[in-house]
């Protein structure tokens, strides 16, 4: 073999090694739920170091916005309801701003002040009858996004009513997965998935060069999938009532409560939303569960970059017009 060919052979080996990627996965508990983190990197050490950075970033966000942590900025806001405005980081302020926009376009069907709702509905099998109309009305007395006062100049949040609370259970995990995806892309990590309890941000492709495959669970048989959707550089979120619900007089009542009325969502068993951003997708899937099929689709039409797959309580499959996957029979 000539010297020239030897160098060519060596160059090809180096190129091959430099292009190889290693996929590493880790599951951990963060923000009160399960996070599955998958990172594709040049070697195992790099992948594991980046997973640790993702966990550190999610922990940082949790310490800012988790209302069950008494030292978080959101908890400080809640503790000072009716007392005084609380200065928060711009990150927390802008997340609150976006949440209030969702409240406005859903007419209160989505509301971060749901955290003040009395937990009168029980989904642990202990409920034998529906709460009274009076109890339901009283349960949402402290809920109302219009009583959240934002001061953009001073970056403060003020809750007007004593006992009011805000919480980011419906947006926080999606926000965290989006932030971590952006952080990894900035570092040059070409592919991965961050899944926070069903709020999923993806980028790049699998080691074999194919898109990531996202399975959509059959809500009536959670051991089976109703379809598999290929995705890269996007987000997927699912909201559903198939694990927590009660039935009275043959009607299913979801654990997802309409914060404007205090009544559980009915009509839809699950909503899966696809789009570029997990925070927005989560806001949409949660809101659509509350609003129902028709109003939910009207809401989705305001977000042309997002599509959805809905399952009704009677097993019908409903897709938005821009949802592209294999055809369904229309009934599970």
mmCIF file of N, CA and C in Angstrom, residues 18 55 70 75 77 87 103 111 121 127 129-130 144 165 167 178 203 212 218-219 244 251 254 257 292 318 332:
data_model
loop_
_atom_site.group_PDB
_atom_site.id
_atom_site.type_symbol
_atom_site.label_atom_id
_atom_site.label_comp_id
_atom_site.label_asym_id
_atom_site.label_seq_id
_atom_site.Cartn_x
_atom_site.Cartn_y
_atom_site.Cartn_z
ATOM 1 N N UNK A 18 -15.202 9.803 14.138
ATOM 2 C CA UNK A 18 -15.725 11.109 14.543
ATOM 3 C C UNK A 18 -17.217 11.228 14.308
ATOM 4 N N UNK A 55 -30.428 17.668 33.931
ATOM 5 C CA UNK A 55 -31.025 17.489 35.254
ATOM 6 C C UNK A 55 -30.801 18.729 36.120
ATOM 7 N N UNK A 70 -41.486 25.841 49.336
ATOM 8 C CA UNK A 70 -41.783 27.111 50.021
ATOM 9 C C UNK A 70 -40.792 28.226 49.720
ATOM 10 N N UNK A 75 -43.847 30.403 45.152
ATOM 11 C CA UNK A 75 -44.382 30.270 46.516
ATOM 12 C C UNK A 75 -44.355 31.604 47.252
ATOM 13 N N UNK A 77 -44.724 34.515 45.850
ATOM 14 C CA UNK A 77 -45.877 35.240 45.302
ATOM 15 C C UNK A 77 -47.157 34.798 46.012
ATOM 16 N N UNK A 87 -41.237 40.715 43.592
ATOM 17 C CA UNK A 87 -40.328 40.802 42.456
ATOM 18 C C UNK A 87 -39.815 39.409 42.115
ATOM 19 N N UNK A 103 -54.939 32.050 29.218
ATOM 20 C CA UNK A 103 -56.185 32.234 29.964
ATOM 21 C C UNK A 103 -57.142 33.131 29.189
ATOM 22 N N UNK A 111 -56.030 28.388 33.389
ATOM 23 C CA UNK A 111 -55.821 29.436 34.387
ATOM 24 C C UNK A 111 -54.781 28.974 35.397
ATOM 25 N N UNK A 121 -63.122 17.288 44.483
ATOM 26 C CA UNK A 121 -63.292 16.086 43.673
ATOM 27 C C UNK A 121 -62.205 15.084 44.042
ATOM 28 N N UNK A 127 -65.018 8.650 46.187
ATOM 29 C CA UNK A 127 -66.231 9.441 45.951
ATOM 30 C C UNK A 127 -67.418 8.534 45.635
ATOM 31 N N UNK A 129 -70.680 10.137 45.468
ATOM 32 C CA UNK A 129 -71.646 11.033 44.846
ATOM 33 C C UNK A 129 -70.966 12.332 44.456
ATOM 34 N N UNK A 130 -71.593 13.056 43.532
ATOM 35 C CA UNK A 130 -71.028 14.320 43.091
ATOM 36 C C UNK A 130 -71.110 15.362 44.198
ATOM 37 N N UNK A 144 -59.010 32.943 39.383
ATOM 38 C CA UNK A 144 -59.372 33.989 38.429
ATOM 39 C C UNK A 144 -58.149 34.761 37.956
ATOM 40 N N UNK A 165 -53.553 31.607 44.649
ATOM 41 C CA UNK A 165 -52.278 30.945 44.371
ATOM 42 C C UNK A 165 -52.128 30.769 42.868
ATOM 43 N N UNK A 167 -49.815 28.388 39.964
ATOM 44 C CA UNK A 167 -49.016 27.176 39.840
ATOM 45 C C UNK A 167 -48.785 26.845 38.382
ATOM 46 N N UNK A 178 -38.320 22.398 26.864
ATOM 47 C CA UNK A 178 -37.930 23.319 25.795
ATOM 48 C C UNK A 178 -36.606 24.013 26.111
ATOM 49 N N UNK A 203 -35.171 16.669 19.309
ATOM 50 C CA UNK A 203 -34.395 17.303 18.252
ATOM 51 C C UNK A 203 -33.474 16.265 17.620
ATOM 52 N N UNK A 212 -37.147 10.148 15.451
ATOM 53 C CA UNK A 212 -37.622 9.523 16.681
ATOM 54 C C UNK A 212 -39.072 9.082 16.471
ATOM 55 N N UNK A 218 -53.192 3.936 23.603
ATOM 56 C CA UNK A 218 -54.635 3.711 23.534
ATOM 57 C C UNK A 218 -55.199 3.920 24.938
ATOM 58 N N UNK A 219 -56.020 4.951 25.156
ATOM 59 C CA UNK A 219 -56.485 5.248 26.518
ATOM 60 C C UNK A 219 -57.386 4.171 27.110
ATOM 61 N N UNK A 244 -57.203 8.860 35.720
ATOM 62 C CA UNK A 244 -57.895 9.434 36.878
ATOM 63 C C UNK A 244 -59.235 9.996 36.432
ATOM 64 N N UNK A 251 -71.653 8.834 33.123
ATOM 65 C CA UNK A 251 -70.870 9.912 32.518
ATOM 66 C C UNK A 251 -69.505 10.013 33.192
ATOM 67 N N UNK A 254 -63.430 13.885 34.300
ATOM 68 C CA UNK A 254 -61.979 13.858 34.297
ATOM 69 C C UNK A 254 -61.397 14.510 35.533
ATOM 70 N N UNK A 257 -59.880 19.694 35.804
ATOM 71 C CA UNK A 257 -61.016 20.518 36.210
ATOM 72 C C UNK A 257 -61.040 21.820 35.413
ATOM 73 N N UNK A 292 -63.400 20.815 25.275
ATOM 74 C CA UNK A 292 -64.136 19.813 24.504
ATOM 75 C C UNK A 292 -63.755 19.828 23.035
ATOM 76 N N UNK A 318 -60.444 11.582 16.681
ATOM 77 C CA UNK A 318 -60.655 12.849 15.982
ATOM 78 C C UNK A 318 -59.292 13.489 15.732
ATOM 79 N N UNK A 332 -62.055 3.261 18.345
ATOM 80 C CA UNK A 332 -61.142 2.313 18.993
ATOM 81 C C UNK A 332 -61.921 1.108 19.492
#
